[in-house]
XYZ file of C-alpha atoms in Angstrom:
755
model
C 18.811 -5.575 56.241
C 17.571 -2.641 58.336
C 13.989 -2.081 59.442
C 13.378 0.629 56.824
C 14.349 -1.726 53.958
C 12.131 -4.494 55.319
C 9.221 -2.086 55.588
C 9.849 -0.933 51.989
C 9.954 -4.514 50.710
C 6.716 -5.425 52.472
C 5.048 -2.280 51.100
C 6.277 -3.128 47.564
C 5.020 -6.699 47.900
C 1.603 -5.455 49.030
C 1.465 -2.927 46.145
C 2.377 -5.587 43.546
C -0.062 -8.195 44.911
C -2.929 -5.689 45.077
C -2.325 -4.637 41.464
C -2.212 -8.261 40.280
C -5.350 -9.126 42.269
C -7.165 -6.215 40.576
C -6.043 -7.583 37.186
C -7.383 -11.067 38.014
C -10.721 -9.615 39.163
C -11.069 -7.656 35.890
C -10.214 -10.805 33.896
C -12.691 -12.989 35.830
C -15.422 -10.424 35.197
C -14.922 -10.821 31.414
C -16.428 -13.498 29.174
C -13.062 -14.974 28.251
C -12.102 -18.545 29.111
C -10.756 -18.543 32.644
C -7.049 -19.327 32.271
C -6.084 -17.935 35.679
C -3.233 -20.450 36.124
C -1.502 -19.293 32.940
C -1.817 -15.607 33.870
C -0.523 -16.296 37.407
C 2.416 -18.215 35.931
C 3.251 -15.287 33.619
C 2.977 -12.833 36.542
C 5.309 -14.878 38.769
C 7.802 -15.308 35.919
C 7.851 -11.568 35.088
C 8.011 -10.614 38.787
C 11.075 -12.807 39.304
C 12.711 -11.584 36.024
C 12.317 -7.877 36.951
C 13.168 -8.383 40.658
C 15.081 -5.505 42.227
C 14.527 -3.171 39.233
C 12.693 0.118 39.684
C 11.151 2.619 37.266
C 12.166 6.298 37.226
C 9.113 7.011 39.389
C 10.639 4.778 42.092
C 8.001 2.041 42.021
C 8.965 -1.620 41.337
C 9.363 -2.230 37.577
C 6.833 -5.116 37.565
C 4.078 -2.516 38.204
C 4.458 -1.376 34.576
C 3.767 -4.792 32.924
C 0.827 -5.326 35.343
C -0.582 -1.906 34.390
C -0.203 -2.677 30.659
C -1.967 -6.030 31.173
C -4.724 -4.225 33.131
C -5.301 -1.805 30.232
C -5.288 -4.702 27.715
C -7.850 -6.601 29.799
C -10.148 -3.866 31.118
C -9.944 -1.107 28.509
C -9.303 -3.061 25.283
C -11.111 -6.269 26.269
C -8.339 -8.742 25.384
C -7.998 -12.237 26.890
C -5.406 -14.524 28.481
C -2.928 -14.735 25.552
C -2.710 -10.938 25.392
C -2.645 -10.499 29.190
C 0.265 -12.968 29.490
C 2.080 -11.276 26.579
C 1.575 -7.873 28.253
C 2.955 -9.188 31.560
C 5.999 -10.585 29.726
C 6.462 -7.812 27.141
C 9.695 -6.367 28.615
C 11.289 -9.625 29.801
C 13.269 -10.414 26.619
C 14.415 -6.825 26.136
C 15.402 -6.045 29.729
C 16.561 -9.374 31.214
C 18.706 -12.378 30.246
C 15.711 -14.455 29.156
C 15.283 -15.141 25.422
C 12.265 -15.610 23.159
C 13.092 -19.340 23.160
C 12.743 -19.400 26.959
C 9.313 -17.775 26.669
C 8.300 -20.286 23.987
C 9.413 -23.274 26.095
C 7.417 -22.084 29.107
C 4.378 -20.327 27.585
C 4.105 -21.708 24.036
C 4.674 -20.392 20.521
C 1.800 -17.859 20.283
C 2.742 -15.859 23.407
C 6.437 -16.053 22.415
C 5.591 -14.729 18.938
C 3.694 -11.730 20.376
C 6.442 -10.978 22.944
C 9.017 -11.227 20.141
C 6.974 -8.773 18.060
C 6.785 -6.347 20.989
C 10.539 -6.674 21.596
C 11.307 -5.898 17.937
C 9.328 -2.661 17.884
C 10.400 -1.383 21.297
C 12.698 1.544 21.899
C 10.359 4.068 20.330
C 9.528 4.820 16.755
C 11.680 7.932 16.594
C 15.346 6.954 16.428
C 18.254 9.338 16.112
C 17.768 9.486 12.353
C 14.571 9.813 10.379
C 15.342 6.849 8.144
C 15.891 4.615 11.172
C 12.513 5.806 12.463
C 10.816 4.815 9.220
C 12.453 1.404 9.293
C 11.213 0.884 12.859
C 7.721 1.885 11.828
C 7.961 -0.560 8.953
C 8.966 -3.305 11.403
C 6.066 -2.365 13.649
C 3.574 -2.717 10.817
C 5.195 -5.852 9.458
C 4.808 -7.482 12.864
C 1.298 -6.124 13.118
C 0.186 -7.818 9.930
C 1.287 -11.087 11.518
C -0.714 -10.696 14.737
C -2.833 -7.628 15.439
C -2.466 -8.183 19.214
C 1.141 -6.971 18.997
C 0.014 -3.493 18.051
C -2.894 -3.496 20.527
C -0.534 -4.333 23.428
C 1.981 -1.767 22.127
C -0.770 0.865 22.292
C -1.574 -0.234 25.887
C 2.145 0.030 26.705
C 2.278 3.531 25.241
C -0.860 4.589 27.141
C 0.689 3.567 30.474
C 3.966 5.315 29.555
C 1.965 8.477 28.817
C 0.054 8.177 32.120
C 3.370 8.019 34.017
C 5.303 10.498 31.871
C 5.743 13.034 34.676
C 8.760 11.124 36.032
C 10.680 11.638 32.769
C 12.923 14.693 32.094
C 11.331 17.418 29.948
C 13.225 16.646 26.705
C 12.086 13.018 26.941
C 8.506 14.167 27.610
C 8.413 16.204 24.388
C 9.927 13.388 22.380
C 7.483 10.753 23.669
C 4.458 13.084 23.472
C 5.279 14.111 19.896
C 5.754 10.505 18.863
C 2.430 9.551 20.491
C 0.482 12.232 18.605
C 2.256 11.401 15.350
C 1.874 7.636 15.357
C 0.092 5.999 18.288
C -3.048 8.169 18.521
C -3.831 7.784 14.767
C -3.140 4.027 15.047
C -5.518 3.730 18.013
C -8.139 5.679 16.067
C -7.711 3.503 12.970
C -8.192 0.406 15.133
C -11.361 1.901 16.614
C -9.950 2.533 20.104
C -11.673 5.911 20.404
C -11.385 6.241 24.190
C -7.667 5.416 24.197
C -7.032 7.650 21.175
C -8.662 10.588 23.018
C -6.631 9.976 26.182
C -3.360 9.685 24.223
C -4.121 12.979 22.443
C -5.003 14.785 25.671
C -1.974 13.504 27.575
C 0.334 14.472 24.688
C -1.327 17.878 24.454
C -0.923 18.433 28.230
C 2.882 17.878 27.980
C 3.478 19.695 24.679
C 1.230 22.724 25.436
C 0.686 22.720 29.243
C -0.570 26.324 29.463
C -3.133 25.995 26.665
C -4.266 22.663 28.102
C -4.872 24.209 31.537
C -6.648 27.242 30.019
C -9.116 25.032 28.101
C -9.676 22.808 31.183
C -10.511 25.901 33.277
C -12.931 27.203 30.640
C -14.627 23.804 30.450
C -14.979 23.816 34.255
C -16.412 27.336 34.314
C -19.039 26.492 31.643
C -19.917 23.124 33.216
C -23.044 24.329 35.061
C -24.592 25.957 31.986
C -23.769 22.820 29.946
C -25.532 20.579 32.480
C -28.572 22.846 32.411
C -28.677 22.778 28.591
C -28.289 18.976 28.629
C -31.130 18.464 31.129
C -33.512 20.773 29.259
C -32.666 19.223 25.899
C -32.941 15.553 26.980
C -36.140 15.789 29.144
C -38.613 15.549 26.192
C -36.398 12.891 24.500
C -36.525 10.702 27.649
C -40.304 11.085 27.802
C -40.657 9.941 24.183
C -38.275 6.951 24.567
C -40.048 5.824 27.767
C -43.362 5.761 25.875
C -41.727 3.554 23.218
C -40.645 1.101 25.950
C -36.960 1.238 24.952
C -34.230 0.271 27.439
C -31.685 3.095 27.125
C -29.301 5.517 28.825
C -28.481 9.065 27.741
C -24.936 10.335 28.227
C -23.424 13.784 28.004
C -20.342 13.772 25.775
C -17.999 16.726 26.192
C -15.380 17.446 23.536
C -11.818 16.774 24.785
C -9.373 19.644 25.413
C -7.205 18.428 22.532
C -10.062 18.305 19.983
C -11.294 21.749 21.151
C -7.757 23.127 20.744
C -7.418 21.486 17.291
C -10.680 23.110 16.177
C -9.527 26.478 17.535
C -6.275 26.123 15.542
C -7.814 24.829 12.310
C -10.656 27.356 12.176
C -8.696 30.128 13.910
C -11.516 30.788 16.408
C -11.623 31.397 20.207
C -12.982 28.845 22.715
C -16.351 30.629 22.890
C -17.017 29.985 19.175
C -16.545 26.193 19.378
C -20.235 25.265 19.387
C -20.124 21.473 19.331
C -18.485 21.114 22.767
C -21.583 19.279 23.993
C -22.998 16.207 22.288
C -25.701 13.814 23.466
C -25.306 10.063 23.220
C -28.325 7.732 23.285
C -27.227 4.143 23.999
C -29.988 1.509 23.878
C -30.232 -2.262 24.330
C -32.160 -3.760 21.387
C -34.838 -6.393 21.962
C -33.328 -8.407 19.096
C -29.711 -8.017 17.987
C -30.656 -8.190 14.271
C -33.131 -5.307 14.737
C -30.601 -2.817 16.181
C -30.203 -0.794 12.956
C -33.990 -0.409 12.582
C -34.280 0.650 16.239
C -31.679 3.391 15.673
C -33.844 4.842 12.896
C -37.018 4.496 15.015
C -35.346 6.577 17.744
C -34.233 9.130 15.126
C -37.812 9.446 13.811
C -39.128 9.943 17.351
C -36.636 12.675 18.346
C -36.905 14.515 14.996
C -40.604 15.044 15.854
C -39.464 16.926 18.981
C -36.607 18.973 17.468
C -35.902 20.205 13.944
C -32.959 18.336 12.417
C -30.181 19.851 10.283
C -30.678 18.544 6.726
C -26.946 18.391 5.876
C -25.723 16.948 9.170
C -27.189 13.423 9.146
C -24.356 10.874 9.243
C -25.339 7.267 8.628
C -22.520 5.059 9.930
C -24.984 2.188 10.454
C -25.251 0.773 6.947
C -21.740 1.924 6.020
C -19.504 1.546 9.122
C -16.199 3.434 9.202
C -13.081 1.456 8.292
C -12.327 0.994 12.009
C -15.693 -0.683 12.630
C -17.464 2.379 14.099
C -21.268 2.287 13.749
C -23.770 4.940 14.847
C -26.376 7.338 13.533
C -25.394 11.004 14.000
C -28.043 13.705 13.740
C -27.799 17.430 14.585
C -30.878 18.984 16.213
C -31.840 22.575 17.010
C -32.431 22.985 20.761
C -35.021 25.315 22.282
C -32.098 27.569 23.325
C -31.209 28.100 19.640
C -28.089 25.883 19.720
C -27.324 23.032 17.319
C -26.641 19.866 19.336
C -25.330 16.628 17.850
C -27.090 13.436 18.962
C -25.354 10.088 18.496
C -27.683 7.068 18.460
C -26.101 3.643 18.921
C -26.788 0.245 20.475
C -24.824 -1.032 23.501
C -22.818 -3.270 21.123
C -21.974 -0.331 18.848
C -21.001 1.734 21.883
C -18.630 -0.943 23.148
C -17.061 -1.352 19.690
C -16.685 2.449 19.473
C -14.908 2.561 22.841
C -12.890 -0.665 22.667
C -12.513 -1.173 18.904
C -12.180 -4.490 17.131
C -11.362 -6.336 20.338
C -14.975 -5.860 21.459
C -16.441 -7.682 18.434
C -15.894 -11.152 19.889
C -18.297 -10.483 22.780
C -21.265 -10.369 20.460
C -20.558 -13.566 18.537
C -23.052 -16.095 19.925
C -21.379 -18.869 21.890
C -17.990 -17.994 20.447
C -15.205 -18.093 23.004
C -12.343 -17.024 20.724
C -10.161 -14.474 22.412
C -9.794 -12.382 19.302
C -11.700 -12.684 16.090
C -9.608 -12.057 13.006
C -12.362 -12.355 10.405
C -13.287 -8.673 10.523
C -13.243 -7.617 6.895
C -12.633 -3.912 7.567
C -9.573 -4.699 9.673
C -8.233 -7.140 7.096
C -8.743 -4.567 4.327
C -6.649 -2.063 6.254
C -3.928 -4.610 6.977
C -3.936 -5.584 3.293
C -3.344 -1.948 2.297
C -0.352 -1.786 4.632
C 0.923 -5.127 3.311
C 0.747 -3.820 -0.272
C 3.016 -0.932 0.698
C 5.375 -3.290 2.527
C 5.440 -5.681 -0.436
C 6.455 -2.952 -2.878
C 8.938 -0.965 -0.783
C 9.768 2.553 -1.863
C 13.435 3.298 -2.620
C 13.429 5.721 0.299
C 12.148 4.653 3.699
C 10.728 8.137 4.341
C 8.425 7.777 1.312
C 7.067 4.714 3.041
C 6.345 6.644 6.227
C 4.575 9.348 4.214
C 2.530 6.736 2.389
C 1.431 5.166 5.672
C 0.658 8.599 7.129
C -1.543 9.369 4.120
C -3.598 6.295 4.880
C -3.569 6.683 8.668
C -4.708 10.274 8.854
C -7.183 10.197 6.020
C -10.845 10.489 6.824
C -13.089 8.474 4.528
C -15.556 9.240 1.763
C -18.036 6.905 0.049
C -17.872 6.546 -3.725
C -20.198 4.526 -5.949
C -19.259 2.404 -8.973
C -21.469 2.564 -12.134
C -23.266 -0.574 -10.838
C -23.994 1.090 -7.490
C -21.402 -0.740 -5.382
C -19.964 1.324 -2.513
C -16.195 1.842 -2.214
C -14.579 3.510 0.818
C -11.794 5.905 -0.209
C -9.629 8.410 1.722
C -10.812 12.019 1.568
C -8.917 14.091 -1.021
C -8.472 11.165 -3.417
C -8.646 11.611 -7.193
C -10.377 9.722 -10.015
C -7.013 8.074 -10.754
C -6.718 6.861 -7.130
C -10.161 5.300 -7.518
C -9.096 3.572 -10.771
C -6.005 2.050 -9.119
C -8.059 0.974 -6.071
C -10.195 -1.212 -8.362
C -7.441 -2.693 -10.546
C -3.879 -1.845 -11.608
C -4.763 -2.320 -15.304
C -7.655 0.138 -14.979
C -5.369 2.700 -13.335
C -2.477 2.343 -15.770
C -4.729 2.776 -18.859
C -7.002 5.464 -17.362
C -7.598 8.515 -19.599
C -10.296 10.190 -17.533
C -13.540 9.557 -15.688
C -17.228 10.352 -15.625
C -18.234 11.652 -12.202
C -22.006 11.864 -11.802
C -22.164 11.432 -15.624
C -19.910 14.474 -16.294
C -16.494 14.096 -17.916
C -13.590 15.003 -15.587
C -9.756 14.734 -15.799
C -7.681 12.111 -13.929
C -6.715 14.632 -11.257
C -10.357 15.450 -10.341
C -10.863 15.176 -6.548
C -13.788 12.989 -5.540
C -16.496 13.888 -3.022
C -18.574 11.583 -0.827
C -21.570 10.225 -2.757
C -19.965 10.622 -6.220
C -20.726 7.941 -8.791
C -17.559 7.269 -10.764
C -17.044 5.534 -14.109
C -13.418 5.095 -15.215
C -12.608 5.598 -18.911
C -9.646 3.700 -20.368
C -7.668 3.414 -23.576
C -5.179 0.724 -24.578
C -2.904 3.435 -25.992
C -2.707 5.181 -22.579
C 0.351 4.461 -20.412
C 1.480 5.521 -16.943
C 2.920 9.052 -16.941
C 5.609 10.271 -14.457
C 3.436 13.374 -13.758
C 0.683 11.187 -12.238
C 2.700 10.746 -9.063
C 2.225 14.481 -8.367
C -1.551 14.340 -7.914
C -2.488 10.860 -6.662
C -2.911 10.684 -2.878
C -3.437 7.025 -1.923
C -0.486 4.849 -0.963
C -1.630 2.061 -3.305
C -1.766 4.296 -6.414
C 1.628 5.891 -5.638
C 3.236 2.468 -5.122
C 1.753 1.004 -8.319
C 2.710 4.020 -10.471
C 6.294 3.933 -9.172
C 6.517 0.178 -9.802
C 5.259 0.573 -13.401
C 7.643 3.488 -14.073
C 10.534 1.379 -12.764
C 9.473 -1.472 -15.054
C 9.231 0.901 -18.044
C 12.735 2.139 -17.254
C 13.963 -1.441 -17.347
C 12.405 -1.916 -20.809
C 13.981 1.330 -21.982
C 17.372 0.213 -20.622
C 17.054 -3.095 -22.515
C 16.502 -1.104 -25.721
C 19.679 0.915 -24.961
C 21.624 -2.301 -24.382
C 20.424 -3.621 -27.765
C 21.659 -0.395 -29.423
C 25.110 -0.938 -27.872
C 25.224 -4.604 -28.948
C 24.329 -3.644 -32.536
C 26.966 -0.861 -32.552
C 29.706 -3.219 -31.324
C 28.713 -5.907 -33.839
C 29.070 -3.362 -36.642
C 32.652 -2.745 -35.479
C 33.464 -6.461 -35.112
C 33.480 -6.403 -31.321
C 31.851 -8.903 -28.954
C 29.580 -7.392 -26.288
C 30.308 -8.070 -22.639
C 29.578 -6.198 -19.423
C 33.168 -4.941 -19.058
C 32.779 -3.043 -22.336
C 29.441 -1.616 -21.185
C 31.015 -0.448 -17.892
C 34.016 1.032 -19.746
C 31.834 3.086 -22.106
C 29.511 4.039 -19.238
C 32.511 5.488 -17.353
C 33.741 7.146 -20.567
C 30.400 8.982 -20.913
C 30.458 9.810 -17.181
C 27.285 7.863 -16.411
C 27.088 6.907 -12.738
C 25.592 3.492 -13.496
C 25.477 1.190 -16.475
C 21.648 1.384 -16.331
C 21.801 5.209 -16.724
C 24.073 4.755 -19.739
C 21.611 2.313 -21.385
C 18.708 4.698 -20.614
C 20.600 7.582 -22.276
C 21.292 5.422 -25.359
C 17.599 4.550 -25.575
C 16.536 8.197 -25.242
C 19.245 9.240 -27.773
C 20.864 11.650 -25.289
C 24.112 9.711 -25.864
C 25.091 8.769 -29.412
C 27.837 6.222 -30.052
C 30.634 7.035 -32.517
C 34.317 6.584 -33.411
C 35.443 8.000 -30.055
C 33.842 5.025 -28.311
C 35.824 2.582 -30.494
C 39.021 4.546 -29.715
C 38.189 4.247 -26.000
C 37.741 0.486 -26.323
C 41.004 0.184 -28.260
C 42.830 1.930 -25.410
C 43.649 5.124 -27.352
C 42.217 7.339 -24.585
C 44.142 7.439 -21.324
C 42.808 8.644 -18.026
C 44.864 10.892 -15.730
C 46.633 8.001 -14.014
C 47.714 6.570 -17.363
C 45.368 3.606 -17.241
C 42.476 2.987 -19.576
C 38.919 3.587 -18.420
C 38.351 -0.127 -17.597
C 36.796 -0.687 -14.179
C 37.156 -3.784 -12.167
C 34.095 -5.690 -10.910
C 34.454 -7.456 -7.570
C 31.633 -9.950 -6.954
C 32.309 -10.466 -3.259
C 33.061 -8.674 -0.033
C 35.422 -9.678 2.739
C 34.304 -11.051 6.059
C 35.768 -8.042 7.855
C 36.228 -4.360 6.956
C 38.953 -3.894 4.338
C 41.863 -1.755 5.438
C 42.080 1.481 3.527
C 45.796 1.109 2.877
C 45.272 -2.376 1.457
C 45.909 -2.287 -2.302
C 43.960 -4.361 -4.802
C 46.253 -7.248 -5.869
C 47.374 -7.161 -9.499
C 45.355 -9.278 -11.897
C 46.967 -12.568 -12.789
C 48.447 -12.511 -16.320
C 49.282 -15.933 -17.756
C 52.954 -16.438 -18.619
C 54.088 -17.731 -22.025
C 54.676 -21.344 -20.978
C 51.416 -21.713 -19.065
C 49.992 -25.242 -18.873
C 46.412 -24.781 -20.078
C 45.533 -28.402 -19.434
C 45.846 -28.124 -15.656
C 42.922 -26.696 -13.662
C 43.275 -23.321 -11.947
C 42.196 -23.195 -8.299
C 40.273 -20.196 -7.005
C 41.091 -19.610 -3.315
C 40.202 -17.002 -0.663
C 43.693 -15.548 -1.164
C 43.930 -15.373 -4.975
C 40.288 -14.703 -5.955
C 40.989 -10.983 -6.481
C 43.484 -11.847 -9.211
C 40.685 -13.050 -11.524
C 38.005 -11.100 -13.395
C 34.356 -11.850 -12.576
C 32.119 -10.393 -15.327
C 28.546 -9.522 -14.257
C 26.906 -11.744 -16.881
C 26.480 -14.791 -14.640
C 27.589 -14.094 -11.024
C 29.372 -17.378 -10.250
C 29.689 -18.271 -6.567
C 31.730 -21.038 -4.857
C 30.177 -24.411 -5.586
C 29.002 -23.373 -9.086
C 30.471 -25.260 -12.033
C 32.836 -22.680 -13.531
C 35.440 -22.273 -16.238
C 38.232 -19.822 -16.952
C 38.562 -17.777 -20.141
C 41.820 -16.095 -21.220
C 40.922 -12.632 -22.555
C 42.828 -10.525 -25.128
C 45.190 -9.235 -22.410
C 45.994 -12.741 -21.100
C 43.948 -12.180 -17.903
C 41.512 -14.816 -16.690
C 37.728 -14.294 -16.569
C 35.643 -16.704 -14.471
C 32.237 -17.737 -15.868
C 29.592 -20.262 -14.934
C 29.772 -23.119 -17.379
C 26.109 -22.628 -18.260
C 26.533 -18.878 -18.829
C 25.288 -17.752 -22.297
C 28.437 -15.637 -22.750
C 30.589 -18.666 -21.795
C 28.687 -20.756 -24.357
C 29.725 -18.317 -27.098
C 33.301 -18.257 -25.788
C 33.452 -22.066 -25.761
C 32.338 -22.263 -29.392
C 34.433 -19.339 -30.685
C 37.586 -19.405 -28.553
C 37.859 -23.029 -27.412
C 41.662 -22.813 -27.067
C 41.348 -20.064 -24.437
C 39.091 -22.020 -22.094
C 40.539 -23.267 -18.787
C 39.241 -25.697 -16.193
C 38.572 -23.835 -12.952
C 37.873 -25.250 -9.510
C 36.927 -23.672 -6.168
C 39.009 -24.043 -3.023
C 37.128 -21.658 -0.702
C 36.561 -21.819 3.053
C 33.485 -19.664 3.762
C 35.466 -16.489 4.422
C 33.977 -14.228 1.734
C 30.412 -13.253 0.894
C 29.028 -13.356 -2.669
C 25.998 -11.636 -4.203
C 23.177 -13.973 -5.215
C 19.591 -13.334 -6.314
C 16.558 -15.571 -5.819
C 13.160 -15.197 -7.450
C 10.059 -16.685 -5.838
C 6.437 -16.781 -6.966
C 3.254 -18.091 -5.436
C -0.160 -17.425 -3.941
C -0.329 -14.172 -1.959
C -1.508 -14.265 1.649
C -1.183 -12.280 4.857
C 2.195 -12.857 6.527
C 4.051 -14.314 3.502
C 6.712 -11.583 3.766
C 7.279 -12.382 7.435
C 7.692 -16.101 6.643
C 10.188 -15.399 3.846
C 12.241 -13.071 6.083
C 12.202 -15.674 8.855
C 13.538 -18.431 6.577
C 16.437 -16.294 5.382
C 17.418 -14.852 8.753
C 17.371 -18.330 10.328
C 20.023 -19.514 7.819
C 23.481 -18.962 9.297
C 26.057 -16.922 7.326
C 23.526 -15.196 5.070
C 22.664 -11.483 4.790
C 19.636 -9.981 3.037
C 20.601 -7.012 0.878
C 17.166 -6.341 -0.600
C 13.774 -8.043 -0.527
C 10.957 -6.955 -2.848
C 7.630 -8.717 -3.251
C 4.868 -7.468 -5.564
C 1.342 -8.821 -5.114
C -1.249 -8.628 -7.882
C -4.658 -10.330 -8.004
C -3.848 -12.907 -5.346
C -0.427 -13.931 -6.658
C 2.986 -12.531 -5.753
C 6.322 -12.243 -7.479
C 9.373 -11.567 -5.318
C 13.100 -10.985 -5.715
C 15.589 -11.430 -2.855
C 19.159 -10.171 -3.141
C 21.418 -12.039 -0.714
C 25.006 -12.323 0.371
C 26.033 -15.952 0.763
C 29.272 -17.899 1.157
C 28.627 -20.572 -1.453
C 26.212 -22.707 -3.435
C 25.445 -24.845 -0.348
C 24.036 -21.774 1.444
C 21.907 -21.023 -1.612
C 20.641 -24.592 -1.834
C 19.572 -24.610 1.834
C 17.764 -21.288 1.508
C 15.951 -22.285 -1.694
C 14.865 -25.616 -0.168
C 13.511 -23.842 2.922
C 11.729 -21.201 0.825
C 9.982 -23.975 -1.125
C 8.526 -25.300 2.142
C 6.686 -22.003 2.866
C 2.909 -22.307 2.493
C 1.877 -20.581 -0.766
C 5.312 -20.505 -2.440
C 5.026 -22.272 -5.822
C 8.304 -21.566 -7.560
C 11.832 -20.712 -6.344
C 14.746 -20.130 -8.702
C 18.110 -18.402 -8.748
C 18.379 -15.558 -11.233
C 21.441 -13.833 -12.640
């Protein structure tokens, strides 16, 4: 090793140790329990794991995890669990260590957070929009399990933005756009105002560098006049507060370049016409914590004697905090220079919560040493909203992203119930949104509303301060047109779920029409017949065919009987019958591979001997969709009119009819399978709803070897949930293991297989 390399290594070592020492000093200055040993252990582990790796900027890679931990500790106020998780957040993704290794060394909680961070890494924006939505879904799903995952992810993103200059330009635009689109609104929703502002400004500086510089220069050139205005305006306020004996500090708050630019864009005005660039912040320390709200109003009364206040610009966030926990009293006063200036009055606690968000709450809980308090109702309400969307997934992942965006970007309004209770709703919401926010039944039977005692339609947009009474009728039902004017994610999700359920009822009616028609023509209904007629009427799915029968857009007649009797031939000379395959291979099927011919029983077939279903011959039998038998199920064979063999579960209702009507055509069937093929299976589970139930269910299924989830839907309503999981399994044994493990989940009351 030459001298230059040695010098470089020593310099790196010094850089790393200084950064870690700074982190420890910040941690020791906090009120968290002093788990220095654990943090040092995590640092040494991460340092060794990332040894020899450098970032694009050229500095040792370990500097990034230390910086993220520093932000988590100093700027978000998190404790040892989060600091360790931040130090380790890239270890699983970038090195050979696994989550299990982390768990063995640092325990389950840190491993769970690191695992969550690993899952959502790689950026929200993938190559395709749908992949991006799925990633966002994963991010939020993990978040509802432990909020610290998202807080550390925001810290990670903030450090990436601070060091973005080392990235190529195309990467800069991608990361900056993604930050503005997702991370800044998330930080805002979690009350991290300071971080949200920095993320916005950094993104703005990369996406619009010239405009950013122009606004910065204008702010610099007007700085002197702003200081003068501030000093003149605050002098009489300071005099008054000193007389009152209040311990306070007054700060000058200057609007950020990004928010100035946004205002210029939205209102289409030049920089000179943005009047609220300067705001004044009065931060006081109350004599008694429980008196802080009263003291805010006392200060307001005192300063409104000095300056005239704007009657329409008083914002009381004290008694009704924002959904992200923000509390303050905002008042706009007319200065002696003829300028309106906003004054924000808040206690030191409120100021810290405004800057650091929910993570600051723990500091003000007497004697409580918990690193992170999760009993904040506003935070839980927000997480519950997200969970409702996750539990009732939209058919299209992009709808989900839109639904989340609606809730992320919405500013709030206050609405009163007839009894005077306050409900927080997103701005732009309608009377119907309000109805669904109270109860699904109220929403689905809503015919209108009384807003401030005046009758309004469902689509009426609510304003802050409105008193709303919902009017219902039992004869009212959910209309497809409602989806066009509701704006909240919850209302959209509920309306779509009800419409899907109504469609199912309509399809059942269509199926009944078909059964009655076939009975009239002395034919027995089965799913093959339904599929054959569905194809004959060119319906893409059997469900569409049933829907059309119900709505009378398809009428059954003699042509359908001719089709069933084989009188119509398709172009290839075969009848319209379509074959149902209930399984998929373990590998990709070769395109040139032909479907084997169905087995047709010969004349001298011994019906007393059992038939064996094997991996090789399974495609020679017919598997109707009435009962979905899988290996391990008790099954029987049935010889149909064309001497082919159908396989049914022995308990299948259709098989019961066949056994009683065509006993001589029944065969004994046995499985001889070797876990090569996958079969569709559906499980229904019900129980008591709680945060994280979806995560637990997913974990149980993914931990079972040889099982794939095709679809997972869980609907929560009034504290209970009802879920359906569509799986691909090898056999009954797989199903049994999964169902037994699902039953062990806390809150799950009932697990059953459905056909």
